[in-house]
Short mmCIF file of C-alpha atoms in Angstrom, two decimals:
data_model
loop_
_atom_site.label_atom_id
_atom_site.label_comp_id
_atom_site.label_asym_id
_atom_site.label_seq_id
_atom_site.Cartn_x
_atom_site.Cartn_y
_atom_site.Cartn_z
CA MET A 25 0.00 0.00 0.00
CA GLN A 26 1.45 3.36 -1.02
CA ALA A 27 2.06 5.82 1.81
CA GLU A 28 -0.02 8.54 0.16
CA LEU A 29 -3.00 6.18 0.11
CA PHE A 30 -2.65 5.24 3.79
CA ASP A 31 -6.14 5.74 5.25
CA TRP A 32 -6.02 7.02 8.84
CA ASP A 33 -9.74 6.40 9.28
CA LYS A 34 -9.25 2.66 8.69
CA ILE A 35 -6.32 2.65 11.11
CA ARG A 36 -8.42 4.48 13.70
CA VAL A 37 -11.18 1.88 13.37
CA PHE A 38 -8.66 -0.97 13.59
CA ARG A 39 -7.07 0.56 16.70
CA THR A 40 -10.45 0.94 18.41
CA VAL A 41 -11.42 -2.67 17.65
CA ALA A 42 -8.06 -3.87 18.99
CA HIS A 43 -8.50 -1.83 22.16
CA LEU A 44 -12.08 -2.88 22.89
CA GLY A 45 -11.77 -6.47 21.68
CA SER A 46 -14.95 -6.60 19.59
CA MET A 47 -16.55 -5.10 16.50
CA SER A 48 -19.79 -4.30 18.33
CA ALA A 49 -18.03 -2.39 21.12
CA ALA A 50 -16.04 -0.44 18.52
CA ALA A 51 -19.25 0.39 16.66
CA ILE A 52 -20.75 1.84 19.84
CA ARG A 53 -17.60 3.83 20.63
CA LEU A 54 -17.25 5.23 17.10
CA GLY A 55 -20.95 5.78 16.47
CA GLY A 56 -21.17 3.42 13.49
CA SER A 57 -22.70 0.05 12.67
CA VAL A 58 -21.07 -3.35 13.11
CA PRO A 59 -21.14 -4.07 9.33
CA THR A 60 -19.40 -0.74 8.66
CA ILE A 61 -16.71 -1.43 11.26
CA SER A 62 -16.19 -4.95 9.94
CA ARG A 63 -15.93 -3.66 6.37
CA ARG A 64 -13.34 -1.05 7.37
CA VAL A 65 -11.19 -3.72 9.00
CA SER A 66 -11.58 -6.05 6.01
CA ASP A 67 -10.64 -3.21 3.63
CA LEU A 68 -7.51 -2.51 5.68
CA GLU A 69 -6.58 -6.20 5.62
CA ALA A 70 -7.02 -6.16 1.84
CA ASP A 71 -4.89 -3.00 1.54
CA LEU A 72 -2.11 -4.63 3.55
CA ASN A 73 -2.66 -8.09 2.06
CA THR A 74 -2.53 -9.67 5.52
CA GLN A 75 -4.87 -10.85 8.27
CA LEU A 76 -4.98 -8.55 11.32
CA PHE A 77 -7.39 -10.47 13.57
CA HIS A 78 -8.12 -14.10 14.35
CA ARG A 79 -11.91 -14.42 14.33
CA SER A 80 -13.79 -17.14 16.20
CA THR A 81 -17.05 -17.70 18.06
CA ARG A 82 -15.23 -16.61 21.24
CA GLY A 83 -14.36 -13.22 19.77
CA ILE A 84 -11.33 -11.72 18.05
CA GLU A 85 -7.66 -11.41 18.88
CA LEU A 86 -4.72 -9.80 17.12
CA THR A 87 -2.52 -11.76 14.77
CA GLU A 88 1.23 -11.17 14.82
CA ALA A 89 0.81 -8.71 11.94
CA GLY A 90 -2.03 -7.03 13.83
CA SER A 91 0.17 -6.54 16.90
CA ILE A 92 2.88 -4.95 14.75
CA LEU A 93 0.38 -2.63 13.09
CA LEU A 94 -1.11 -1.68 16.46
CA ARG A 95 2.26 -0.46 17.72
CA HIS A 96 2.57 1.80 14.69
CA ALA A 97 -1.09 2.87 15.00
CA ASN A 98 -0.47 3.97 18.57
CA VAL A 99 2.44 6.13 17.40
CA MET A 100 0.22 7.61 14.69
CA ALA A 101 -2.47 8.35 17.28
CA ASP A 102 0.08 10.14 19.45
CA VAL A 103 1.05 12.32 16.48
CA MET A 104 -2.60 13.12 15.72
CA GLU A 105 -3.19 14.02 19.37
CA ALA A 106 -0.11 16.27 19.38
CA VAL A 107 -1.46 18.08 16.31
CA GLU A 108 -4.82 18.52 18.04
CA ILE A 109 -3.15 19.89 21.17
CA ASP A 110 -0.99 22.36 19.23
CA VAL A 111 -3.96 23.63 17.23
CA ALA A 112 -6.23 23.73 20.28
CA ASP A 113 -3.66 25.79 22.18
CA ARG A 114 -3.91 28.43 19.47
CA LEU A 115 -7.68 28.35 19.08
CA GLY A 116 -8.69 28.18 22.75
CA THR A 117 -8.99 24.91 24.63
CA GLN A 118 -12.35 25.22 26.38
CA THR A 119 -13.92 23.65 23.31
CA GLY A 120 -13.68 20.19 21.82
CA ILE A 121 -14.19 16.53 22.64
CA VAL A 122 -13.28 14.95 25.99
CA ARG A 123 -13.69 11.17 26.18
CA LEU A 124 -14.53 10.06 29.71
CA ASP A 125 -14.56 6.37 30.69
CA VAL A 126 -16.22 5.73 34.06
CA ASP A 127 -17.12 2.74 36.20
CA GLU A 128 -20.67 1.86 35.14
CA ALA A 129 -22.30 2.35 38.55
CA LEU A 130 -20.51 5.65 39.18
CA LEU A 131 -21.56 6.87 35.76
CA ALA A 132 -25.22 5.87 36.06
CA TRP A 133 -25.94 6.73 39.69
CA TRP A 134 -23.51 9.49 40.62
CA LEU A 135 -22.11 11.39 37.63
CA ALA A 136 -25.06 11.27 35.21
CA PRO A 137 -27.38 13.32 37.45
CA GLN A 138 -24.75 16.08 37.47
CA LEU A 139 -24.03 16.10 33.73
CA PRO A 140 -26.71 18.68 32.80
CA THR A 141 -25.21 21.24 35.18
CA PHE A 142 -21.70 20.65 33.86
CA LEU A 143 -22.75 20.86 30.21
CA ARG A 144 -24.68 24.08 30.78
CA SER A 145 -21.63 25.60 32.47
CA HIS A 146 -19.25 24.45 29.70
CA PRO A 147 -21.21 24.46 26.43
CA GLY A 148 -18.04 24.22 24.33
CA ILE A 149 -16.97 20.88 25.81
CA ASP A 150 -18.31 17.83 23.99
CA LEU A 151 -18.16 15.32 26.86
CA ARG A 152 -18.51 11.74 25.59
CA THR A 153 -19.00 9.21 28.38
CA SER A 154 -18.62 5.43 28.23
CA ALA A 155 -18.78 2.65 30.79
CA TRP A 156 -15.19 1.63 31.45
CA THR A 157 -13.94 -1.76 30.28
CA PRO A 158 -10.37 -3.00 30.85
CA PRO A 159 -8.25 -2.55 27.71
CA THR A 160 -6.57 -5.46 25.99
CA PRO A 161 -2.90 -5.87 26.99
CA GLU A 162 -1.62 -4.69 23.61
CA ALA A 163 -3.78 -1.59 23.28
CA LEU A 164 -3.87 1.84 24.81
CA ASN A 165 -7.07 3.25 26.24
CA PRO A 166 -8.19 6.10 23.96
CA ALA A 167 -10.06 7.90 26.75
CA ASP A 168 -8.86 11.33 27.86
CA VAL A 169 -9.96 10.75 31.46
CA LEU A 170 -10.78 7.56 33.37
CA THR A 171 -12.61 7.09 36.68
CA THR A 172 -12.42 3.45 37.73
CA LEU A 173 -12.55 1.11 40.72
CA ASP A 174 -9.60 -0.90 39.40
CA ARG A 175 -6.25 0.83 39.12
CA PRO A 176 -5.39 1.05 35.40
CA VAL A 177 -2.30 -0.93 34.47
CA GLN A 178 -1.11 1.32 31.64
CA SER A 179 2.25 2.81 32.58
CA ASP A 180 1.65 5.97 30.54
CA LEU A 181 -1.25 7.16 32.72
CA VAL A 182 -1.08 9.65 35.57
CA THR A 183 -3.12 8.01 38.34
CA ARG A 184 -4.53 9.49 41.54
CA ARG A 185 -6.51 7.74 44.27
CA LEU A 186 -9.52 9.68 45.49
CA GLY A 187 -12.07 8.28 47.95
CA LYS A 188 -13.51 4.86 48.72
CA VAL A 189 -16.68 3.19 47.48
CA HIS A 190 -18.57 1.35 50.23
CA TYR A 191 -21.38 -1.17 49.89
CA ALA A 192 -24.57 -2.20 51.67
CA ILE A 193 -27.64 -4.40 51.23
CA TYR A 194 -30.73 -2.48 50.07
CA ALA A 195 -34.45 -3.22 49.96
CA ALA A 196 -37.66 -1.58 48.83
CA PRO A 197 -39.79 -0.14 51.67
CA SER A 198 -42.36 -2.87 50.98
CA HIS A 199 -39.86 -5.71 51.48
CA PRO A 200 -40.37 -7.73 54.70
CA ALA A 201 -36.69 -7.25 55.62
CA VAL A 202 -37.30 -3.53 56.17
CA GLU A 203 -39.76 -4.10 59.00
CA GLY A 204 -37.05 -5.05 61.45
CA GLY A 205 -34.88 -2.02 60.74
CA LEU A 206 -31.09 -2.38 60.68
CA ALA A 207 -30.06 -5.99 60.09
CA ASP A 208 -26.94 -8.07 59.85
CA LEU A 209 -26.24 -10.91 57.43
CA SER A 210 -27.59 -13.56 59.78
CA ASP A 211 -30.97 -11.80 59.80
CA ILE A 212 -31.33 -11.87 56.01
CA SER A 213 -29.46 -15.08 55.18
CA ALA A 214 -32.60 -16.77 53.84
CA ALA A 215 -33.71 -13.81 51.73
CA ARG A 216 -33.18 -13.56 47.97
CA CYS A 217 -30.38 -11.06 47.40
CA ILE A 218 -28.85 -10.08 44.06
CA PHE A 219 -25.16 -9.26 43.71
CA PRO A 220 -23.81 -7.31 40.72
CA GLN A 221 -21.15 -9.36 38.96
CA GLY A 222 -18.27 -6.97 39.62
CA LEU A 223 -19.00 -6.82 43.34
CA ALA A 224 -19.42 -10.60 43.54
CA LEU A 225 -16.00 -11.10 41.95
CA ARG A 226 -14.42 -8.70 44.45
CA ILE A 227 -16.04 -10.49 47.39
CA THR A 228 -15.08 -14.00 46.30
CA GLY A 229 -11.60 -12.85 45.30
CA SER A 230 -10.71 -10.94 48.47
CA LEU A 231 -12.54 -12.61 51.38
CA THR A 232 -11.78 -15.99 52.92
CA PRO A 233 -14.16 -18.93 52.33
CA ALA A 234 -15.22 -18.73 55.99
CA ASN A 235 -16.31 -15.09 55.73
CA PRO A 236 -20.12 -14.81 56.16
CA LEU A 237 -20.42 -12.23 53.37
CA ARG A 238 -18.58 -14.47 50.92
CA GLN A 239 -20.77 -17.42 51.88
CA PHE A 240 -23.91 -15.31 51.47
CA CYS A 241 -22.70 -14.05 48.08
CA GLU A 242 -21.82 -17.54 46.80
CA ARG A 243 -25.34 -18.83 47.39
CA SER A 244 -27.02 -15.71 45.96
CA PRO A 245 -27.90 -14.88 42.33
CA VAL A 246 -25.36 -12.78 40.43
CA THR A 247 -26.20 -10.48 37.51
CA ASN A 248 -24.16 -8.56 34.96
CA SER A 249 -26.92 -5.95 34.63
CA LEU A 250 -26.90 -3.13 37.16
CA ALA A 251 -30.19 -1.83 35.79
CA SER A 252 -32.03 -5.12 36.32
CA ALA A 253 -30.55 -5.56 39.82
CA LEU A 254 -31.76 -2.12 40.86
CA ALA A 255 -35.16 -2.68 39.23
CA GLU A 256 -35.72 -5.92 41.17
CA CYS A 257 -34.68 -4.20 44.38
CA ARG A 258 -37.02 -1.25 43.83
CA SER A 259 -39.91 -3.58 42.99
CA GLY A 260 -39.50 -5.51 46.24
CA ALA A 261 -38.67 -8.75 44.42
CA ALA A 262 -35.23 -9.04 46.00
CA LEU A 263 -32.65 -7.46 48.21
CA CYS A 264 -29.62 -6.10 46.38
CA ALA A 265 -25.99 -5.37 47.25
CA LEU A 266 -25.19 -1.89 45.93
CA PRO A 267 -22.68 0.93 46.40
CA THR A 268 -23.90 3.39 49.02
CA PHE A 269 -23.73 6.36 46.65
CA VAL A 270 -26.82 4.94 44.92
CA GLU A 271 -28.85 6.62 47.69
CA ALA A 272 -28.13 10.04 46.23
CA SER A 273 -30.14 9.31 43.08
CA HIS A 274 -32.57 6.65 44.36
CA THR A 275 -34.32 7.61 47.57
CA ASP A 276 -36.96 4.89 47.15
CA ILE A 277 -34.77 2.09 48.54
CA CYS A 278 -33.62 1.53 52.12
CA ARG A 279 -30.19 0.58 53.39
CA ILE A 280 -30.72 -2.35 55.76
CA CYS A 281 -27.30 -3.96 56.16
CA PRO A 282 -23.87 -2.31 55.74
CA LEU A 283 -21.07 -4.41 54.25
CA PRO A 284 -17.86 -3.07 55.84
CA ASP A 285 -15.78 -6.08 54.73
CA VAL A 286 -15.64 -4.92 51.11
CA ARG A 287 -14.76 -1.51 49.65
CA ASP A 288 -13.03 -0.16 46.57
CA ASP A 289 -10.66 2.69 45.81
CA ILE A 290 -11.75 5.29 43.27
CA TRP A 291 -8.98 5.95 40.74
CA LEU A 292 -8.80 9.08 38.60
CA SER A 293 -6.42 8.61 35.66
CA PHE A 294 -5.41 10.50 32.55
CA PRO A 295 -2.58 10.57 30.00
CA GLU A 296 0.08 13.25 30.39
CA ARG A 297 -1.21 15.07 27.31
CA ALA A 298 -4.45 15.87 29.19
CA ARG A 299 -2.52 18.37 31.34
CA ARG A 300 -1.98 20.48 28.22
CA LEU A 301 -5.66 20.69 27.32
CA GLU A 302 -7.75 23.09 29.34
CA ARG A 303 -10.97 21.23 28.53
CA CYS A 304 -9.52 18.02 30.02
CA MET A 305 -8.38 19.86 33.14
CA THR A 306 -11.89 21.31 33.49
CA VAL A 307 -13.35 17.79 33.45
CA LEU A 308 -10.71 16.58 35.93
CA ASP A 309 -11.52 19.42 38.34
CA TRP A 310 -15.24 18.61 38.04
CA LEU A 311 -14.62 14.95 38.84
CA ARG A 312 -12.38 15.75 41.81
CA GLY A 313 -15.19 17.85 43.27
CA LEU A 314 -17.85 15.18 42.71
CA LEU A 315 -15.72 12.41 44.21
CA CYS A 316 -14.28 14.41 47.10
CA SER A 317 -14.69 12.66 50.46
CA GLU A 318 -14.76 15.98 52.33
CA ALA A 319 -17.81 17.13 50.36
CA HIS A 320 -19.42 13.68 50.07
CA PRO A 321 -19.05 11.54 53.23
CA CYS A 322 -20.11 8.36 51.41
CA PHE A 323 -16.61 8.33 49.86
CA ARG A 324 -14.71 8.60 53.15
CA GLN A 325 -11.89 6.16 53.81
CA ASN A 326 -13.20 5.14 57.24
CA PRO A 327 -16.03 2.56 56.90
CA ALA A 328 -17.50 3.55 60.28
CA GLN A 329 -18.01 7.09 58.99
CA ALA A 330 -18.95 6.26 55.41
CA LEU A 331 -21.42 3.53 56.41
CA ARG A 332 -23.22 5.46 59.13
CA MET A 333 -26.90 4.63 58.98
CA GLU A 334 -28.01 7.98 57.61
CA PRO A 335 -29.13 8.38 54.01
CA ALA A 336 -26.63 9.97 51.65
CA PRO A 337 -27.84 13.49 50.83
CA PRO A 338 -29.23 13.85 47.30
CA LEU A 339 -26.87 15.54 44.88
CA ARG A 340 -27.76 19.21 44.54
CA ARG A 341 -28.68 20.22 41.02
CA GLN A 342 -27.84 23.81 40.29
CA ALA A 343 -30.12 25.91 38.14
#
């Protein structure tokens, strides 16, 4: 393929597929359709006369040629980002796209209610949010800012630990478990309780087999859908283990049993280039304020303080 015919758009699509590990995820990220993404990758393979991905029913993975191309694609992306930064510095940096990857629960139940206020205050910033997924080992995360409960492993990211996420068992007011007030695990051991998949993995991976919470979790249903877990809880069909910050956006469920044995750090991460873009720094400052333990006690390090049996105050929405 001649250099002058080298199509950056195809490379960009290839790089996104390699990072996310699937055509469908890349289609969502890039705002296209799966057939279009697949065709772009196939066209690039035809241009290079080589196979870039192994395709199977289990998904896709890079071939040796694909891994080589990805290294060059990452260099190309760095050059494109440097061009954007240099131009943005001249044109004013409070405008443009900021890609924000966030833990799904934090995004849905804590950050999303505050997005309208942020966007009204910064109309020039095109904030594009996605639920965070771990990148493949070979790829770089294309996000400008990440807020996660797992510390990112990429060595090129600046990473800061903010507060802690704490967990509790919740129920609808109509659920029989609410009648007795504050409970412990022995009081609700026979009740149906749903655990989100990520939390269940943390519990089984960090607590000993003899721990009552781990035993309760292992005999409880696990779901990969936060929305369905919350819906069942709100309907009274089941108890649900949830992060305590859910109370700020859902006042129709009751905290009945704190879970002090499990908690997660909140990590705020960004590539070094983000420091040079004012719009990225604006988003970072906004996130620091929303996840600050001094302003929001539910993120305090101390479980005794963070899990006090008082409802988390609803997030204030500014006019």
